[in-house]
N, CA, C and O atoms as CSV, one atom per row, in Angstrom:
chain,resi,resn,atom,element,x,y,z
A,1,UNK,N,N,0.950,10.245,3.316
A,1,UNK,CA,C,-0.460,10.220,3.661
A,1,UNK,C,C,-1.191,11.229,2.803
A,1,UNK,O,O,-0.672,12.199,2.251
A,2,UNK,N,N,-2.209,10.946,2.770
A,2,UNK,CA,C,-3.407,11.454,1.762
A,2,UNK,C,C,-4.782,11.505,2.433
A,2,UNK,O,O,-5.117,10.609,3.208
A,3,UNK,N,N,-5.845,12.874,2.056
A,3,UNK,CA,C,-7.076,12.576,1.998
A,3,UNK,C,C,-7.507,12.205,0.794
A,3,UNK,O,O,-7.276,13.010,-0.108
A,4,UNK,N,N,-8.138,11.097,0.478
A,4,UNK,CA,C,-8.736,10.424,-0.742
A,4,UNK,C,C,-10.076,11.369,-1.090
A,4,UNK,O,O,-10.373,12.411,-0.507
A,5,UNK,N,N,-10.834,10.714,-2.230
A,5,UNK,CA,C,-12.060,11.804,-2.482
A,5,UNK,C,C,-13.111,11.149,-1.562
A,5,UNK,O,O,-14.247,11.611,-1.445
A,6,UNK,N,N,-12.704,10.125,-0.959
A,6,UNK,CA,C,-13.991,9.286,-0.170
A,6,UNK,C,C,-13.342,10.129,1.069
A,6,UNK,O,O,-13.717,9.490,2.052
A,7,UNK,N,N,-12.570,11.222,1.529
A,7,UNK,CA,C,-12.472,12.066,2.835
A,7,UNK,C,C,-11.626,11.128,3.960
A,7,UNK,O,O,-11.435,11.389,5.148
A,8,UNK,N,N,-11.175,9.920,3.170
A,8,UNK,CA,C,-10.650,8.937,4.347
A,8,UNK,C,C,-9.170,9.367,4.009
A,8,UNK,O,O,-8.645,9.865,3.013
A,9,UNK,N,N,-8.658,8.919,5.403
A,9,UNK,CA,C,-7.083,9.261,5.376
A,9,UNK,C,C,-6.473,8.163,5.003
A,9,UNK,O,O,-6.854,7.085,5.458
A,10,UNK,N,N,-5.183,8.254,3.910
A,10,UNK,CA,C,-4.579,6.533,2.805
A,10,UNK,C,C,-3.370,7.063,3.374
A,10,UNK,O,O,-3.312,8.231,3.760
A,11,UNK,N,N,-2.700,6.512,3.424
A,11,UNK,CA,C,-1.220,6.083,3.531
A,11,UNK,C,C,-0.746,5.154,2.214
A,11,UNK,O,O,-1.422,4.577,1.363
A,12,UNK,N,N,0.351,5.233,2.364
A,12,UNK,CA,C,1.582,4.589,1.292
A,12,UNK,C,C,2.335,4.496,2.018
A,12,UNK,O,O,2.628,5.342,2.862
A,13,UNK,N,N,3.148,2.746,1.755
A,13,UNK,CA,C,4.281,2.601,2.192
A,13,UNK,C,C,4.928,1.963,1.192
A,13,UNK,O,O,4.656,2.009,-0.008
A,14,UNK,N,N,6.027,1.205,1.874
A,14,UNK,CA,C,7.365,0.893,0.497
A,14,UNK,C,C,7.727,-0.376,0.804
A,14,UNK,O,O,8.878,-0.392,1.241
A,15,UNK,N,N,7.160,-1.577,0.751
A,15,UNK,CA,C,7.497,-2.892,1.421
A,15,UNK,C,C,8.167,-4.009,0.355
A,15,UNK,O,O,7.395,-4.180,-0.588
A,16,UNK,N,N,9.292,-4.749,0.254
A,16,UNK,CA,C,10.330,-4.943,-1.153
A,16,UNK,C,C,9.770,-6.262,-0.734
A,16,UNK,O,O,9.273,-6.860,-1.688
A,17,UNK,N,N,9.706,-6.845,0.310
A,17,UNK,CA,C,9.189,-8.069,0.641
A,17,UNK,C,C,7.611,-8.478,-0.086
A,17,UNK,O,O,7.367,-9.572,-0.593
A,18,UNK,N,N,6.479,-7.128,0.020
A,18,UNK,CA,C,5.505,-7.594,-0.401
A,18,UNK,C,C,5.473,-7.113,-1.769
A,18,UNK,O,O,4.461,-6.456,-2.012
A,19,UNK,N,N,6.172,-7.231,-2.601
A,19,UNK,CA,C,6.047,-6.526,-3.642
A,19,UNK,C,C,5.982,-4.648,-4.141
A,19,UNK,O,O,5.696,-4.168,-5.237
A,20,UNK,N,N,6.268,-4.134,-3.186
A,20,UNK,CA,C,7.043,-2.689,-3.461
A,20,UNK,C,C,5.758,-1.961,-2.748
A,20,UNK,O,O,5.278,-2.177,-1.635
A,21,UNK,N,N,5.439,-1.209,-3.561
A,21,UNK,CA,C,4.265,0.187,-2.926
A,21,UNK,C,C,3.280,-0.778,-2.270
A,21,UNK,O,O,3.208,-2.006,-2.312
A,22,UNK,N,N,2.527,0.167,-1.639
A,22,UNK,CA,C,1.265,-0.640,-0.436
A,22,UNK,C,C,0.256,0.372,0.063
A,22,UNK,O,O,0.631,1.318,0.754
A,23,UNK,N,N,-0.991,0.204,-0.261
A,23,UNK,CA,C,-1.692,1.444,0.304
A,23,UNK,C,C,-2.498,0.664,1.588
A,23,UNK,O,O,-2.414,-0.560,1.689
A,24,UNK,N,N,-3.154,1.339,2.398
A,24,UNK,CA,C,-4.070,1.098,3.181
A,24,UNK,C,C,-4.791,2.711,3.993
A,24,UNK,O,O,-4.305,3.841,4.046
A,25,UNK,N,N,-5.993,2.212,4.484
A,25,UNK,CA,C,-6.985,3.410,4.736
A,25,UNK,C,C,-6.593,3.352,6.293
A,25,UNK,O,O,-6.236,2.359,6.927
A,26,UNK,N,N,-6.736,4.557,6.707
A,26,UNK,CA,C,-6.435,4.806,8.150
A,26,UNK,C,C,-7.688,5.484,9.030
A,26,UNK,O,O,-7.685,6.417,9.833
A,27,UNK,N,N,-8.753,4.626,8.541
A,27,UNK,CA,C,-10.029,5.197,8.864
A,27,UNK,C,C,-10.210,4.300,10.337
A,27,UNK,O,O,-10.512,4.744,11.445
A,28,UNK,N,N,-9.969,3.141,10.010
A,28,UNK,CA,C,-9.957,2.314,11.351
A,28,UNK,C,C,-9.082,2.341,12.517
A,28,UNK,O,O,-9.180,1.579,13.479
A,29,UNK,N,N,-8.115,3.379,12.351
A,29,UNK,CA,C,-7.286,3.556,13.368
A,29,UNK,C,C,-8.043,4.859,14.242
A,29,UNK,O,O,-7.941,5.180,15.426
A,30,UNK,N,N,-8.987,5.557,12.901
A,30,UNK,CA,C,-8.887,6.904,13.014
A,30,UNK,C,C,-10.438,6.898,13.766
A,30,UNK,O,O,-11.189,7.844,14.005
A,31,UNK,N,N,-10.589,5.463,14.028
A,31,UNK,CA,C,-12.565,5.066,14.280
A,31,UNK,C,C,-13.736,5.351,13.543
A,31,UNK,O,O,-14.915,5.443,13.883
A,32,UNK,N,N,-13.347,5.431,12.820
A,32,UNK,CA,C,-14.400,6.101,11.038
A,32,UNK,C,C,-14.658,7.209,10.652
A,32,UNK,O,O,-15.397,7.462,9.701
A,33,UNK,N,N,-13.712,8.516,11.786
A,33,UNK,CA,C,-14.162,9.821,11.154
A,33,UNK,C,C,-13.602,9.624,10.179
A,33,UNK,O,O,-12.857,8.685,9.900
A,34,UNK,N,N,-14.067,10.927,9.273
A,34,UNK,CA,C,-13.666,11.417,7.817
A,34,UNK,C,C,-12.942,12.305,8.306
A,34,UNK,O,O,-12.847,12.744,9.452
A,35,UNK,N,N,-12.284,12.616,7.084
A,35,UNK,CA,C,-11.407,14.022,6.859
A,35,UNK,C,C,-11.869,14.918,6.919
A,35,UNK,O,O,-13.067,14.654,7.031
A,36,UNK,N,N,-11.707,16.168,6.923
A,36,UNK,CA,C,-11.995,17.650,6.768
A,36,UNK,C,C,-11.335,17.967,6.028
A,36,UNK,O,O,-11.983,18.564,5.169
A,37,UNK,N,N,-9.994,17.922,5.726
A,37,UNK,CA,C,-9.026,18.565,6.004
A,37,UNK,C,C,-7.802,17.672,5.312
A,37,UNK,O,O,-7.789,16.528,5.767
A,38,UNK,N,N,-6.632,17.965,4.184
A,38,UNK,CA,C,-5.661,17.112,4.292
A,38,UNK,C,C,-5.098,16.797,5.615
A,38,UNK,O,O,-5.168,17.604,6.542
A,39,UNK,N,N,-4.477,15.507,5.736
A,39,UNK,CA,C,-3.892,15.536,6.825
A,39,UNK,C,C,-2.290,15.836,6.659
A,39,UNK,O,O,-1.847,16.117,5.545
A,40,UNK,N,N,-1.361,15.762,7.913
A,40,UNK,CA,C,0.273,16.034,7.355
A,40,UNK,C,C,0.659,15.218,8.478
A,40,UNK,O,O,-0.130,14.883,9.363
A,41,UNK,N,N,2.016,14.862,8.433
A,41,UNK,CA,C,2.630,13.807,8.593
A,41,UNK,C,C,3.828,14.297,8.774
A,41,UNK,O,O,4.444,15.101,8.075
A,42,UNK,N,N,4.240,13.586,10.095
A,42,UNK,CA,C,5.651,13.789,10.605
A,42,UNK,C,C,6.184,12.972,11.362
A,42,UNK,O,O,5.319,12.186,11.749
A,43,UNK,N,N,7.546,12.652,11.944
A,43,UNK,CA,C,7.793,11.903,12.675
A,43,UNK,C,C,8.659,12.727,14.048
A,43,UNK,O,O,9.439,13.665,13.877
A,44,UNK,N,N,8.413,12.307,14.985
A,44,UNK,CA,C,8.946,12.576,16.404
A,44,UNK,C,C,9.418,11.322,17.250
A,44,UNK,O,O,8.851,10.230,17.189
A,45,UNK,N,N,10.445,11.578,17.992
A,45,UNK,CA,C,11.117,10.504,18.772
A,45,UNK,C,C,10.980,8.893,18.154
A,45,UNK,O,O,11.152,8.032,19.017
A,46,UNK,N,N,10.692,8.392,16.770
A,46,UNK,CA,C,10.969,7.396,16.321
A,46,UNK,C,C,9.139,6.996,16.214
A,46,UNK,O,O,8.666,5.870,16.369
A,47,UNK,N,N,8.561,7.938,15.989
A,47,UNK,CA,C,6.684,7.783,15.852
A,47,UNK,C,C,6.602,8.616,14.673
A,47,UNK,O,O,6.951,9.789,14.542
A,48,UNK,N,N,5.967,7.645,13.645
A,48,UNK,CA,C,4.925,8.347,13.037
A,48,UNK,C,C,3.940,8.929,13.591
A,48,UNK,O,O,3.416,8.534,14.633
A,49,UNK,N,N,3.406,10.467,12.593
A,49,UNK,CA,C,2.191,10.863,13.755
A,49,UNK,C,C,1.495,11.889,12.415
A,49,UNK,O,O,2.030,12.805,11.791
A,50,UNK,N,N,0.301,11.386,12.315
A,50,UNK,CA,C,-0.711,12.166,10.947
A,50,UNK,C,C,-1.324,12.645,12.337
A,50,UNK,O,O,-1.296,12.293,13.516
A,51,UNK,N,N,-1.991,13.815,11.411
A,51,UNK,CA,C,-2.705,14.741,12.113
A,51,UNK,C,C,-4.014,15.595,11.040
A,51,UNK,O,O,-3.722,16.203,10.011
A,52,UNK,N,N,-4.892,15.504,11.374
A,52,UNK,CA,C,-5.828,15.844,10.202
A,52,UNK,C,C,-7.409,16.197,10.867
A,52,UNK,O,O,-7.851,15.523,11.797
A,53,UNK,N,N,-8.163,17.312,10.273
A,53,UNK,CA,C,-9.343,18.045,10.777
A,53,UNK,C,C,-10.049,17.117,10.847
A,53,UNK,O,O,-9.624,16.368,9.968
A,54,UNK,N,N,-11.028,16.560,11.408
A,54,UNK,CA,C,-12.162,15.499,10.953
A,54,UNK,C,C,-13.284,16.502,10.658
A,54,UNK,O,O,-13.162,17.726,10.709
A,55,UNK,N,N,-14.725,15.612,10.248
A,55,UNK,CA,C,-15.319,16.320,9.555
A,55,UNK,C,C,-16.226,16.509,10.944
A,55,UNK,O,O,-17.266,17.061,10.585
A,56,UNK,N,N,-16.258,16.265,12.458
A,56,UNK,CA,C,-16.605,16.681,13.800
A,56,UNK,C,C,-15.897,18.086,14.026
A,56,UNK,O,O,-16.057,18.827,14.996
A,57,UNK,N,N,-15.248,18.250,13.148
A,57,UNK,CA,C,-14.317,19.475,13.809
A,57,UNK,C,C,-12.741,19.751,14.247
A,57,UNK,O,O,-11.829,20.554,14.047
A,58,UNK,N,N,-13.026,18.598,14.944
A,58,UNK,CA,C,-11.823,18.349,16.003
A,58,UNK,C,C,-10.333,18.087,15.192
A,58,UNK,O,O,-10.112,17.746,14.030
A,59,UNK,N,N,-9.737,18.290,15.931
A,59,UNK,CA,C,-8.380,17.799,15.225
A,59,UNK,C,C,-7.985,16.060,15.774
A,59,UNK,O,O,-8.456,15.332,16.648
A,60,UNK,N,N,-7.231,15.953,15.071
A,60,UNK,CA,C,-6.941,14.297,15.424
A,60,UNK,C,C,-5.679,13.802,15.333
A,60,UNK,O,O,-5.164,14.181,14.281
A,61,UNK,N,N,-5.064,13.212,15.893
A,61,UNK,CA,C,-3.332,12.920,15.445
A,61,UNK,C,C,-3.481,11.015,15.718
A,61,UNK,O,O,-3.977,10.533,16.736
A,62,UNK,N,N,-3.002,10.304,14.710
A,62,UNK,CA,C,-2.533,8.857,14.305
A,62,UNK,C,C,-1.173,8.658,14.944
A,62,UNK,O,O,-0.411,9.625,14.939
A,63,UNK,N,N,-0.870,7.778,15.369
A,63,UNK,CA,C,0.572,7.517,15.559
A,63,UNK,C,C,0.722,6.198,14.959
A,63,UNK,O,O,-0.229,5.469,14.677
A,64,UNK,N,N,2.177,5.867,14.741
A,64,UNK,CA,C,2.665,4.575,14.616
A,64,UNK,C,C,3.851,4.462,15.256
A,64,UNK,O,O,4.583,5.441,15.402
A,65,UNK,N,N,4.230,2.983,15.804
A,65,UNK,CA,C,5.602,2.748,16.555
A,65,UNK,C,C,5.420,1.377,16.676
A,65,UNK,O,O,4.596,0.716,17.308
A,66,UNK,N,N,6.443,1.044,15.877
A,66,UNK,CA,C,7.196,-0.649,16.169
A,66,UNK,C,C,7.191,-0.719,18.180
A,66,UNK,O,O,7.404,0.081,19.090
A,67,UNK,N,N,6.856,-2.002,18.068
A,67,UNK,CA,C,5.754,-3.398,17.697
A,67,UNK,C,C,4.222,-2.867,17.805
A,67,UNK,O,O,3.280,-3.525,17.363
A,68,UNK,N,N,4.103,-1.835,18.326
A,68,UNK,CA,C,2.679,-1.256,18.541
A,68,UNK,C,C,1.833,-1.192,17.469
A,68,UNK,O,O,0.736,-1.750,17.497
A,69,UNK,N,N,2.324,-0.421,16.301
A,69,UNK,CA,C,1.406,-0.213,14.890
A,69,UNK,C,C,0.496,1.140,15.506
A,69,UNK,O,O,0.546,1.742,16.579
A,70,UNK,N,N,-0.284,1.283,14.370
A,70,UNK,CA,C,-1.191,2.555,14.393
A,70,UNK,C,C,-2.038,2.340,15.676
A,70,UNK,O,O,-2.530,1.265,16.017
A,71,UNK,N,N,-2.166,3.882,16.536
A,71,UNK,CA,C,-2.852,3.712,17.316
A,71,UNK,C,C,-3.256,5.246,17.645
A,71,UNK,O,O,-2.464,6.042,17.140
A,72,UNK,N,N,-4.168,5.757,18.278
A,72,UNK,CA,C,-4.848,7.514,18.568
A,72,UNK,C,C,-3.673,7.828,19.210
A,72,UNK,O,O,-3.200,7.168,20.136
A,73,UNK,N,N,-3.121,8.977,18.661
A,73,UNK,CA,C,-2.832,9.786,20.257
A,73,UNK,C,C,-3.081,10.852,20.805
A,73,UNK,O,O,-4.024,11.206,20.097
A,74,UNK,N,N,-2.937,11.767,21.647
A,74,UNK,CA,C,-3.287,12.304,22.533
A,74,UNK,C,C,-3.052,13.653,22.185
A,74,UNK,O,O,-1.984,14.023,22.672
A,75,UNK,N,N,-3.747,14.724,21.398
A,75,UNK,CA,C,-3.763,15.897,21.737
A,75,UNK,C,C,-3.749,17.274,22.354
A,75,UNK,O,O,-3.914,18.269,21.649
């Protein structure tokens, strides 16, 4: 994961099926804040989970988890 210069949070993944690298913006998971802040990225109990300043202030954490996909979680 990445803050881009447009302040939105990108991801990269690695998909061999769709043709290898894959980006997408995580602004819509994230409800359109911007960044502040790089975000960082980790995984816990089998969840992805970004975490990154928005430009409100606040802090924010992304999750992901098979079959669910990206969704807020709970700070």
């Amino acid at each position: 994961v990445y803050r881009g210069t447009d302040n939105r949070v990108h991801e990269l993944w690695w998909s061999p099926g769709s043709g290898g690298w894959q980006r997408g913006a995580l602004d819509a998971v994230a409800q359109g804040i911007p960044a502040a802040g790089d975000p960082t990225a980790y995984v816990v109990g089998g969840e992805q989970r970004v975490v990154f300043r928005g430009t409100d202030g606040l802090l924010h954490e992304l999750c992901w988890s098979a079959p669910r996909g990206w969704f807020i979680g709970d700070l």
